[in-house]
């Protein structure tokens, strides 16, 4: 393989891209435009995540129902929820899209919790929305879990007190004290589920494992929807760019220029290496553009070493995956189709388009198998959470390792095709 | 300079190339003449090192292509049938790229690019993207890309397909000059006139086999003084064949609906026609072709090269 020939071929391809830049520009502009639209829709640059508008239909009217309703209106929860008491037109307003969900607290909820009976909270989701009702459902699930725990914990002292009350004589001071101690302990234990911290439970979990939803970055303040969605879309864009460049190898086969190059003193390995290097160069340029814009928008400094290392690993993954796809595809059109479908699936599964917690649990479980997941998460850690090189080492390692393996396989497949005259 | 020995290539049951051998000396233009599908491009691909033969050997300047493909390719100029240029780049950039791939650089490359542009008359348009060029201009650039490094051996696969007479004349002129400068040139074509005008020696190929080869004079001698007479009319071809074959020395070449072609066997076509018309065949039109490559091809294969 001749390094000079590789450079000549890369320069040729970069010149061609510069002369016909439209497709490259479109792919690069796509994440910026989409992120911009999403930012405008959800309030770009604001320090608040989009609010969940929740209707509460409190048919219980007792202590527990009121506690649940208050949990959503405490100051800590108010930045996430806008709560309104449901009227007779609740379902109608939900259908109109005025609210994300309707929470129905059943009649007898307080008695049921105190007596340890099974009770059911009903959450009606707005089918026209996906993320916000999901947030409401998850928070409500946490509340329900907390109430269940409280019901079980209180059953002992209540059972002790109930016979005394039924016998017509007042409870003794020690038995009241014992019940009070038990209740106090329960409050201490379950407070983190039921009381205001329950509303913030989700962000607390997210801070441990990285950014998962728009609410996740509010812990450090200064969340930006633009910055939050940009990494996923940018990763998708970069894979699309890589695909576009590697597809050109098969395009050159169709146009006859590949045969002509190979009729010269140029090995198939040189041709494949040059195309991979072009894909990498275009991806680097794309990353620099996106990084510059992200840098302008970000309100905190970005760890440059982490960004550079993660980007290099991502470029390897982008090139490797595209090489493998076009090494396996029968022709340019088939490769393009397979690539488009595969990238969409990997992007959705990897959380590039939607927050991971809005995905079904089964899909969430396979998310780490998607290269998009590691790219998206890595950039979110750097850009949104202000993480550093140490925080993205795992992401970098997985991307680089997978990229190197895919590049080896793809390079071999492409070289074989070229040797057979199939490209 | 270029030597081909027993070249064979099969695609499944099809013998695309079946034991072809020929040689082309330095300064010579060797024409491979045959209809579309005869196997010319397959031979071209094997000579260019783009397709491995099932058997046989190609050597250029004594070096085996199979054992040193890169070494052989360095001295080989290849001009494919399709216009294989980068349309987004300028003519100068295309030439610079190919010159660079063949090892030219610096002042040597710049001089080679200027020379190549002058040769094909594109110097005035050298900085325009090729996509703005006419078909003829693209063809001329296509040719110059194969000659930028002054190769000792050149392969040209139908380089004048679909272009105007002016561009064709330019291409043929450049090819002649390249041969005169000492290059061995293998030139595939299905244009009779081109082969007759340009090639020093011609190999006639059909169904992957080399049927005859030699200089134009040698090939014409194969058909001697035989004229090819073709009758067109409403006759029954079987009846017409039987009638014509009764004539001594005459050989029927084609007998199909409304058409009968035969070689005159060295006799005057006019005398033969008088006898044929006397036998009552319903002939509407007659064509008499003097000894030619097409006549030879017809004699060798039973069909016309133009079919």
XYZ file of C-alpha atoms in Angstrom:
730
model
C 0.000 0.000 0.000
C 1.405 3.373 -0.997
C 0.831 6.269 1.409
C 1.264 8.750 -1.455
C -1.423 7.051 -3.497
C -3.732 6.998 -0.460
C -3.210 10.739 -0.018
C -3.830 11.404 -3.721
C -7.076 9.428 -3.623
C -8.219 11.105 -0.406
C -7.484 14.539 -1.869
C -9.436 13.593 -4.968
C -12.461 12.544 -2.914
C -12.341 15.606 -0.690
C -12.190 17.823 -3.770
C -15.186 16.039 -5.215
C -17.091 16.587 -1.963
C -16.177 20.254 -2.000
C -17.374 20.637 -5.589
C -20.700 18.921 -4.797
C -21.155 19.845 -1.156
C -24.945 19.799 -0.962
C -25.412 16.261 0.351
C -22.643 16.686 2.924
C -24.029 20.026 4.073
C -27.532 18.603 4.374
C -26.318 15.739 6.528
C -24.387 18.153 8.747
C -27.163 20.682 8.993
C -29.775 18.052 9.838
C -28.864 17.673 13.542
C -28.534 21.416 14.004
C -31.892 22.169 12.430
C -33.670 19.358 14.231
C -32.056 20.207 17.550
C -33.028 23.822 16.978
C -36.630 22.900 16.266
C -36.803 20.687 19.356
C -35.171 23.424 21.417
C -37.733 25.929 20.221
C -40.560 23.479 20.883
C -39.376 22.734 24.393
C -37.802 26.088 25.243
C -34.203 26.303 24.135
C -31.795 27.921 26.500
C -34.190 27.875 29.420
C -33.080 26.364 32.666
C -36.199 24.262 32.958
C -37.146 20.991 31.363
C -40.535 20.804 29.642
C -43.308 20.509 32.259
C -45.704 17.651 32.601
C -49.260 19.027 32.751
C -51.175 16.684 35.001
C -54.865 16.490 35.887
C -55.673 14.911 39.282
C -59.104 13.452 39.894
C -59.145 12.962 43.692
C -62.197 10.785 44.348
C -60.774 9.737 47.735
C -60.791 13.132 49.402
C -58.915 11.635 52.383
C -55.478 12.018 53.879
C -53.582 9.791 51.417
C -55.287 11.280 48.351
C -54.414 14.725 49.543
C -50.783 13.663 50.247
C -50.417 12.310 46.721
C -51.912 15.454 45.182
C -49.613 17.628 47.311
C -46.584 15.648 46.270
C -46.998 17.045 42.751
C -47.474 20.629 43.880
C -44.570 21.006 46.289
C -41.960 23.552 45.129
C -39.468 20.791 44.291
C -41.991 19.147 41.992
C -43.388 22.357 40.561
C -40.480 22.726 38.143
C -41.554 19.457 36.511
C -45.325 19.411 36.985
C -48.213 21.723 36.420
C -51.130 20.202 38.297
C -54.805 21.018 38.000
C -57.787 19.515 39.746
C -59.844 17.490 37.283
C -63.375 18.507 36.524
C -66.116 16.648 34.663
C -64.466 17.616 31.344
C -61.136 16.013 32.308
C -61.049 13.426 29.532
C -62.135 15.954 26.974
C -59.292 18.311 27.939
C -56.865 15.397 27.823
C -57.999 14.573 24.302
C -57.545 18.165 23.265
C -53.906 17.878 24.290
C -54.108 20.400 27.125
C -52.668 17.834 29.550
C -50.169 14.983 29.370
C -52.021 12.652 31.748
C -54.939 12.256 34.113
C -54.270 10.657 37.521
C -57.360 9.162 39.156
C -57.207 8.523 42.932
C -59.972 6.047 43.776
C -62.647 6.393 46.428
C -61.507 4.802 49.715
C -57.805 5.097 48.937
C -56.932 6.318 52.454
C -58.842 3.491 54.136
C -57.353 0.975 51.762
C -53.792 2.107 52.467
C -54.356 2.032 56.235
C -56.023 -1.368 56.118
C -53.493 -2.880 53.731
C -56.038 -3.537 50.976
C -55.002 -3.642 47.326
C -55.848 -0.326 45.686
C -55.406 0.837 42.134
C -54.316 4.255 40.930
C -55.340 4.938 37.349
C -53.209 7.039 35.061
C -54.758 7.954 31.728
C -52.047 8.936 29.249
C -52.424 11.391 26.434
C -51.833 9.180 23.367
C -50.668 12.126 21.285
C -47.615 12.606 23.523
C -44.870 10.169 24.313
C -42.258 11.522 26.675
C -44.232 13.650 29.110
C -46.911 11.041 29.934
C -44.068 8.586 30.428
C -42.538 10.910 32.995
C -45.903 11.201 34.771
C -46.331 7.429 34.749
C -42.914 6.776 36.186
C -43.306 9.315 38.980
C -46.737 7.949 39.795
C -45.312 4.442 39.868
C -42.772 5.586 42.440
C -45.596 7.090 44.525
C -47.604 3.899 44.291
C -44.606 1.882 45.430
C -44.159 4.237 48.353
C -47.815 3.955 49.358
C -47.627 0.179 49.205
C -44.598 0.217 51.442
C -46.366 2.548 53.886
C -49.451 0.372 53.947
C -47.435 -2.698 54.839
C -45.306 -0.861 57.408
C -48.298 0.634 59.252
C -50.251 -2.570 59.388
C -48.495 -3.762 62.601
C -49.159 -0.758 64.852
C -52.645 -0.340 63.456
C -53.435 -3.952 64.170
C -52.239 -3.437 67.744
C -54.307 -0.319 68.269
C -57.484 -1.535 66.532
C -58.485 -4.184 69.240
C -58.058 -1.630 71.976
C -60.288 0.810 70.152
C -62.843 -1.897 69.389
C -62.923 -2.904 73.125
C -64.220 0.555 74.030
C -61.324 1.587 76.205
C -58.617 4.015 75.219
C -55.148 2.795 74.344
C -52.487 2.857 77.017
C -49.690 5.425 76.876
C -46.991 2.792 76.122
C -49.035 1.371 73.218
C -49.574 4.877 71.773
C -45.839 5.585 72.193
C -44.974 2.295 70.479
C -47.279 3.117 67.570
C -45.830 6.625 67.371
C -42.270 5.265 67.207
C -43.255 2.827 64.440
C -44.976 5.536 62.453
C -42.007 7.839 62.881
C -39.654 5.141 61.627
C -41.912 4.480 58.672
C -42.000 8.171 57.832
C -38.216 8.300 57.995
C -37.840 5.206 55.809
C -40.524 5.951 53.290
C -40.118 9.692 53.214
C -37.796 9.459 50.276
C -40.588 7.713 48.329
C -43.693 9.618 49.331
C -42.684 13.131 50.244
C -41.216 15.751 47.989
C -37.973 13.850 47.421
C -40.102 11.253 45.580
C -40.542 13.783 42.846
C -36.856 14.211 42.622
C -36.142 10.530 42.854
C -35.883 10.152 39.121
C -33.189 12.839 38.658
C -31.273 11.342 41.532
C -31.172 7.983 39.774
C -30.201 9.616 36.529
C -27.293 11.450 38.074
C -25.805 8.100 38.994
C -25.941 6.574 35.557
C -25.760 9.562 33.268
C -28.230 11.655 31.359
C -31.355 9.800 30.419
C -34.097 12.414 30.145
C -34.464 16.116 29.779
C -34.855 16.322 33.492
C -31.541 14.696 34.150
C -29.383 17.704 33.599
C -31.376 19.955 35.835
C -29.388 18.678 38.760
C -26.436 20.799 37.641
C -28.693 23.569 36.423
C -28.534 25.241 33.020
C -30.085 22.484 31.006
C -30.475 23.180 27.340
C -32.760 21.095 25.192
C -30.563 21.976 22.230
C -27.469 20.593 23.893
C -29.359 17.613 25.148
C -30.653 16.444 21.775
C -27.657 17.542 19.686
C -25.300 14.657 20.624
C -27.738 11.952 19.520
C -28.586 13.683 16.284
C -24.933 14.499 15.622
C -23.938 10.879 16.108
C -26.643 9.835 13.650
C -25.371 12.461 11.228
C -21.800 11.249 11.456
C -22.787 7.671 10.739
C -24.770 8.912 7.754
C -21.747 10.867 6.525
C -19.519 7.817 6.831
C -22.085 5.765 4.972
C -22.216 8.338 2.178
C -18.459 8.262 1.643
C -18.094 4.477 1.748
C -21.065 4.105 -0.592
C -19.061 6.106 -3.082
C -16.672 3.173 -3.439
C -19.453 1.114 -4.984
C -20.600 4.174 -6.922
C -17.152 4.420 -8.440
C -17.493 0.791 -9.415
C -20.675 1.632 -11.308
C -19.155 4.687 -12.995
C -16.035 2.801 -14.078
C -13.501 4.979 -12.299
C -12.693 2.245 -9.784
C -11.769 -0.197 -12.554
C -9.629 2.462 -14.110
C -7.781 3.181 -10.860
C -7.214 -0.537 -10.354
C -5.900 -0.870 -13.899
C -3.075 1.368 -12.709
C -0.347 0.382 -10.256
C -2.747 0.656 -7.312
C -3.674 -2.210 -4.997
C -7.251 -2.836 -3.820
C -6.033 -2.304 -0.258
C -4.876 1.196 -1.179
C -8.254 2.026 -2.675
C -10.156 0.771 0.380
C -7.776 2.507 2.797
C -8.146 5.760 0.886
C -11.922 5.580 0.997
C -11.884 4.811 4.728
C -9.487 7.702 5.296
C -11.804 9.985 3.338
C -14.755 8.865 5.460
C -12.721 9.593 8.565
C -11.648 13.008 7.264
C -15.205 14.005 6.394
C -16.427 12.765 9.783
C -13.728 14.799 11.557
C -14.750 17.917 9.647
C -18.373 17.238 10.552
C -17.458 16.790 14.196
C -15.495 20.019 14.257
C -18.449 21.939 12.843
C -20.860 20.404 15.333
C -18.406 20.822 18.186
C -17.894 24.495 17.376
C -21.628 25.108 17.483
C -22.060 23.060 20.641
C -19.199 25.033 22.191
C -20.965 28.289 21.425
C -24.195 27.079 23.002
C -22.731 25.260 26.003
C -22.630 27.295 29.158
C -19.764 25.396 30.671
C -16.396 24.425 29.282
C -16.113 21.148 27.405
C -13.273 18.751 28.183
C -11.291 18.944 24.958
C -9.201 15.831 25.567
C -12.317 13.785 26.255
C -14.054 15.270 23.250
C -11.113 14.589 20.940
C -10.593 11.027 22.131
C -14.271 10.164 22.010
C -14.511 11.726 18.549
C -11.585 9.717 17.197
C -13.137 6.529 18.540
C -16.468 7.476 16.998
C -14.810 8.142 13.634
C -13.305 4.645 13.765
C -16.737 3.192 14.525
C -18.387 5.221 11.753
C -15.831 4.101 9.168
C -15.807 0.516 10.339
C -19.576 0.090 10.285
C -19.920 1.664 6.834
C -17.078 -0.505 5.458
C -18.748 -3.634 6.754
C -22.141 -2.698 5.342
C -20.743 -2.001 1.874
C -18.471 -5.013 2.062
C -21.508 -7.236 2.590
C -23.994 -5.503 0.282
C -24.437 -6.857 -3.217
C -24.523 -3.439 -4.801
C -24.637 0.279 -4.058
C -28.418 0.446 -3.844
C -28.677 -2.543 -1.513
C -25.942 -1.136 0.698
C -27.673 2.203 0.851
C -30.982 0.606 1.832
C -29.426 -1.659 4.448
C -27.424 1.259 5.808
C -30.430 3.561 6.121
C -32.562 0.966 7.891
C -29.755 -0.208 10.157
C -28.764 3.319 11.172
C -32.357 4.201 12.020
C -32.760 1.083 14.162
C -29.424 1.614 15.908
C -30.200 5.294 16.452
C -33.594 4.604 18.012
C -32.292 1.699 20.085
C -29.257 3.709 21.143
C -31.253 6.690 22.341
C -30.042 9.069 19.640
C -33.541 10.257 18.807
C -35.474 9.656 22.011
C -34.518 9.600 25.676
C -33.714 6.071 26.677
C -36.341 5.989 29.445
C -39.073 6.584 26.897
C -38.148 3.325 25.161
C -39.745 -0.014 26.042
C -37.753 -1.916 28.679
C -36.844 -4.640 26.185
C -35.296 -2.093 23.849
C -33.566 -0.330 26.710
C -31.936 -3.609 27.636
C -30.336 -3.923 24.194
C -29.380 -0.260 23.857
C -25.747 -0.796 24.868
C -25.382 -3.104 21.881
C -25.806 -0.065 19.615
C -22.718 1.971 18.771
C -25.017 4.997 18.646
C -25.703 4.519 22.350
C -22.042 4.891 23.307
C -21.524 7.859 21.038
C -24.658 9.650 22.198
C -24.100 8.933 25.861
C -20.456 9.933 25.638
C -21.242 13.326 24.145
C -24.088 13.871 26.602
C -21.703 13.232 29.451
C -19.234 15.771 28.042
C -21.619 18.427 26.787
C -24.589 18.215 29.128
C -23.164 16.910 32.365
C -19.798 18.606 32.067
C -17.959 15.293 32.409
C -14.289 14.813 31.574
C -12.014 12.319 29.860
C -12.262 9.856 32.734
C -16.037 9.797 32.446
C -15.987 8.771 28.777
C -13.156 6.265 28.788
C -15.577 3.341 28.672
C -17.525 4.939 25.811
C -14.299 5.651 23.965
C -12.939 2.173 24.484
C -16.072 0.460 23.248
C -16.340 2.689 20.180
C -12.657 2.358 19.328
C -12.606 -1.405 19.848
C -15.767 -1.999 17.832
C -14.569 0.422 15.168
C -11.225 -1.325 14.789
C -12.864 -4.749 14.573
C -15.453 -3.563 12.061
C -12.825 -1.771 10.022
C -10.768 -4.967 9.815
C -13.783 -7.017 8.716
C -15.158 -4.342 6.373
C -11.756 -3.672 4.843
C -11.270 -7.369 4.154
C -14.748 -7.719 2.604
C -14.321 -4.627 0.444
C -10.876 -5.686 -0.700
C -12.259 -9.088 -1.667
C -15.067 -7.461 -3.676
C -12.630 -5.203 -5.469
C -10.337 -8.135 -6.278
C -13.276 -10.058 -7.690
C -14.232 -7.091 -9.818
C -17.586 -6.781 -7.999
C -17.185 -3.194 -6.863
C 6.101 -5.966 -26.403
C 2.598 -7.311 -25.566
C 2.262 -11.052 -25.849
C -0.865 -13.119 -25.229
C -0.658 -16.912 -25.111
C -3.652 -19.231 -24.987
C -5.906 -16.915 -23.009
C -9.067 -18.632 -21.731
C -11.939 -17.222 -19.694
C -15.211 -18.965 -18.914
C -18.281 -17.586 -17.170
C -20.185 -20.712 -16.185
C -20.791 -22.637 -19.393
C -19.963 -19.704 -21.599
C -16.518 -19.566 -23.177
C -16.066 -15.804 -23.263
C -12.479 -16.156 -24.446
C -11.317 -19.428 -25.918
C -7.582 -19.864 -26.394
C -6.701 -16.476 -27.843
C -3.056 -15.801 -28.718
C -1.493 -12.807 -30.422
C 1.403 -10.419 -30.127
C 1.861 -6.710 -30.599
C 5.276 -5.193 -31.228
C 6.562 -1.802 -30.110
C 5.297 0.908 -32.447
C 2.509 -1.307 -33.760
C -1.255 -0.905 -33.496
C -2.920 -4.289 -33.193
C -6.666 -4.146 -33.805
C -9.010 -6.649 -32.206
C -12.001 -6.513 -34.536
C -15.282 -8.194 -33.751
C -18.959 -7.553 -33.160
C -20.400 -6.660 -29.754
C -20.215 -9.674 -27.443
C -17.312 -11.238 -29.337
C -15.093 -11.212 -26.235
C -13.020 -8.108 -26.923
C -13.717 -6.394 -23.591
C -13.061 -9.607 -21.666
C -9.670 -9.858 -23.357
C -9.088 -6.172 -22.598
C -9.910 -6.730 -18.916
C -7.469 -9.619 -18.691
C -4.735 -7.611 -20.414
C -5.346 -4.733 -17.997
C -5.030 -7.059 -15.006
C -8.638 -6.464 -13.955
C -9.760 -10.026 -14.582
C -7.770 -13.176 -13.932
C -7.737 -15.621 -16.858
C -8.682 -19.258 -16.262
C -5.585 -20.177 -18.200
C -3.093 -18.545 -20.494
C -0.486 -15.889 -20.017
C -0.024 -12.206 -20.675
C 3.423 -10.655 -20.786
C 4.388 -7.047 -21.350
C 7.974 -6.366 -22.291
C 8.791 -9.898 -21.191
C 7.301 -9.516 -17.694
C 4.456 -11.826 -16.713
C 1.374 -9.864 -15.665
C 0.355 -12.565 -13.168
C 3.677 -12.616 -11.361
C 4.290 -8.851 -11.215
C 0.983 -7.082 -11.751
C 2.015 -3.729 -10.288
C 5.292 -3.721 -12.198
C 3.511 -4.437 -15.477
C 0.747 -1.910 -14.772
C 3.273 0.868 -14.201
C 4.247 0.659 -17.863
C 0.734 0.108 -19.172
C -1.714 2.755 -20.319
C -5.373 1.802 -20.126
C -8.265 3.561 -21.859
C -11.555 1.869 -21.018
C -14.671 1.878 -23.159
C -16.697 3.922 -20.673
C -15.690 7.512 -19.946
C -14.075 6.870 -16.583
C -13.214 10.342 -15.350
C -14.170 12.305 -12.243
C -16.727 14.768 -13.502
C -16.559 17.064 -10.470
C -12.835 17.633 -11.031
C -11.232 19.672 -13.790
C -9.360 18.073 -16.686
C -6.114 19.247 -15.113
C -7.008 17.698 -11.741
C -7.985 14.421 -13.369
C -4.698 14.275 -15.252
C -2.792 15.273 -12.104
C -4.428 12.458 -10.165
C -3.669 9.767 -12.719
C -0.163 11.038 -13.318
C 0.391 10.943 -9.564
C -0.949 7.418 -9.248
C 1.547 6.344 -11.927
C 4.396 7.896 -9.953
C 4.815 11.283 -11.613
C 5.295 14.295 -9.376
C 6.454 17.886 -9.259
C 7.664 19.543 -12.461
C 7.575 16.242 -14.331
C 3.877 15.823 -13.543
C 3.070 19.437 -14.427
C 4.827 19.077 -17.778
C 3.070 15.788 -18.491
C -0.323 17.355 -17.706
C 0.345 20.307 -20.042
C 1.532 18.000 -22.816
C -1.483 15.718 -22.459
C -3.895 18.676 -22.524
C -2.245 20.061 -25.660
C -2.318 16.671 -27.357
C -6.058 16.287 -27.045
C -6.859 19.978 -27.548
C -8.211 20.660 -24.059
C -5.632 23.163 -22.848
C -8.125 26.031 -23.111
C -10.711 24.264 -20.960
C -8.357 22.595 -18.505
C -9.647 24.391 -15.410
C -13.332 23.705 -15.952
C -15.121 20.843 -14.237
C -15.390 17.935 -16.627
C -19.156 17.808 -16.159
C -19.367 20.886 -18.392
C -17.577 19.099 -21.252
C -19.260 17.687 -24.356
C -19.204 13.931 -24.963
C -16.342 14.271 -27.431
C -14.250 16.324 -25.023
C -14.783 13.774 -22.272
C -13.669 11.016 -24.663
C -10.518 12.940 -25.493
C -9.778 13.404 -21.794
C -10.496 9.722 -21.245
C -7.794 8.928 -23.787
C -5.262 11.353 -22.368
C -5.616 9.881 -18.847
C -4.303 6.589 -20.212
C -1.342 8.259 -21.882
C -0.274 10.785 -19.220
C 2.692 8.674 -18.075
C 3.928 7.856 -21.605
C 3.355 4.123 -21.318
C 5.302 1.568 -23.350
C 2.163 -0.440 -23.942
C -1.370 0.909 -24.357
C -4.738 -0.832 -24.248
C -7.686 0.964 -25.824
C -11.183 -0.465 -25.612
C -13.443 1.072 -28.262
C -12.278 4.615 -27.488
C -14.379 6.288 -30.184
C -17.822 4.918 -29.370
C -20.584 7.486 -29.751
C -18.605 10.602 -30.597
C -18.602 13.158 -33.388
C -16.275 12.800 -36.411
C -14.019 15.652 -35.285
C -13.337 14.141 -31.863
C -12.881 10.727 -33.487
C -10.297 12.113 -35.892
C -8.425 13.688 -32.948
C -8.421 10.443 -31.015
C -7.202 8.393 -33.965
C -4.482 10.939 -34.584
C -3.272 10.788 -30.991
C -3.292 6.993 -31.059
C -1.236 6.975 -34.261
C 1.265 9.443 -32.788
C 1.572 7.356 -29.634
C 2.397 4.276 -31.701
C 4.836 6.243 -33.808
C 6.563 7.252 -30.580
C 7.222 3.566 -29.937
C 4.302 2.312 -27.879
C 2.674 -1.045 -28.540
C -1.073 -0.534 -28.828
C -3.884 -3.054 -28.619
C -7.009 -1.419 -29.983
C -10.395 -3.134 -29.762
C -13.136 -1.944 -32.072
C -16.185 -3.047 -33.970
C -15.783 -0.300 -36.555
C -14.411 -1.792 -39.783
C -13.329 1.539 -41.180
C -11.409 2.381 -38.024
C -9.561 -0.939 -38.059
C -8.754 -0.587 -41.742
C -7.551 3.003 -41.381
C -5.626 2.769 -38.103
C -4.376 -0.732 -37.386
C -1.118 -2.205 -38.628
C -2.357 -5.693 -37.931
C -5.831 -6.949 -37.193
C -7.169 -9.950 -35.350
C -10.743 -10.938 -36.191
C -12.546 -12.289 -33.184
C -15.949 -13.825 -32.648
C -17.434 -15.981 -29.865
C -14.168 -15.649 -27.953
C -12.024 -17.130 -30.712
C -9.450 -15.449 -32.884
C -10.584 -16.457 -36.373
C -7.879 -14.798 -38.435
C -5.123 -12.252 -38.079
C -2.678 -10.344 -40.225
C -2.197 -7.043 -41.954
C -5.127 -5.612 -43.864
C -3.579 -6.835 -47.126
C -3.040 -10.319 -45.726
C -6.605 -10.547 -44.504
C -8.046 -9.328 -47.786
C -5.956 -11.919 -49.542
C -7.820 -14.561 -47.591
C -10.935 -13.651 -49.497
C -8.864 -13.331 -52.723
C -10.858 -11.752 -55.493
C -14.118 -13.028 -54.064
C -16.944 -10.576 -54.068
C -19.843 -11.056 -51.691
C -23.171 -10.897 -53.496
C -26.339 -10.429 -51.470
C -29.810 -10.891 -52.941
C -32.925 -9.458 -51.319
C -36.420 -10.449 -52.373
C -39.523 -12.473 -51.769
C -37.938 -15.825 -52.594
C -37.914 -18.961 -50.493
C -34.384 -19.021 -49.003
C -34.138 -22.834 -49.197
C -35.078 -22.836 -52.860
C -32.755 -19.923 -53.551
C -29.881 -21.682 -51.743
C -30.389 -24.812 -53.808
C -30.453 -22.840 -57.055
C -27.338 -20.807 -56.238
C -25.348 -23.780 -54.990
C -25.706 -25.368 -58.390
C -23.377 -22.704 -59.729
C -19.741 -23.952 -59.690
C -17.366 -22.346 -57.148
C -20.092 -20.376 -55.427
C -20.432 -20.692 -51.653
C -23.627 -19.675 -49.862
C -22.827 -17.647 -46.727
C -26.275 -16.644 -45.504
C -29.741 -17.931 -46.444
C -32.564 -16.541 -44.362
C -35.942 -14.880 -44.881
C -35.697 -12.573 -47.890
C -31.897 -12.603 -47.958
C -29.284 -14.784 -49.622
C -25.551 -13.966 -49.519
C -22.871 -15.895 -51.356
C -19.228 -15.515 -52.334
C -18.537 -15.276 -56.011
C -15.720 -17.839 -55.954
C -13.518 -15.553 -58.014
C -15.997 -15.332 -60.853
C -17.490 -12.071 -62.024
C -20.598 -11.165 -60.080
C -22.327 -9.839 -63.209
C -22.128 -13.206 -65.018
C -23.393 -15.061 -61.932
C -26.329 -12.708 -61.553
C -27.355 -13.287 -65.165
C -27.542 -17.028 -64.499
C -29.437 -16.545 -61.226
C -32.029 -14.227 -62.740
C -32.528 -16.824 -65.492
C -33.652 -19.332 -62.847
C -36.685 -17.242 -61.996
C -35.886 -16.144 -58.417
C -37.977 -13.160 -57.304
C -35.091 -10.735 -56.584
C -35.920 -7.122 -55.701
C -32.474 -5.791 -54.910
C -28.827 -6.808 -55.230
C -25.726 -5.760 -53.270
C -22.209 -6.532 -54.486
C -19.388 -6.007 -51.990
C -15.783 -6.018 -53.136
C -13.212 -8.022 -51.124
C -13.248 -6.521 -47.580
C -12.931 -7.310 -43.886
C -16.683 -7.553 -43.665
C -16.652 -10.066 -46.531
C -13.958 -11.990 -44.717
C -15.928 -11.903 -41.483
C -19.003 -13.085 -43.374
C -17.004 -15.877 -44.918
C -15.525 -16.906 -41.555
C -18.624 -16.670 -39.398
C -21.651 -16.719 -41.673
C -22.793 -13.337 -40.419
C -21.965 -9.764 -41.047
C -19.767 -7.769 -38.718
C -22.386 -5.036 -38.729
C -25.144 -7.357 -37.436
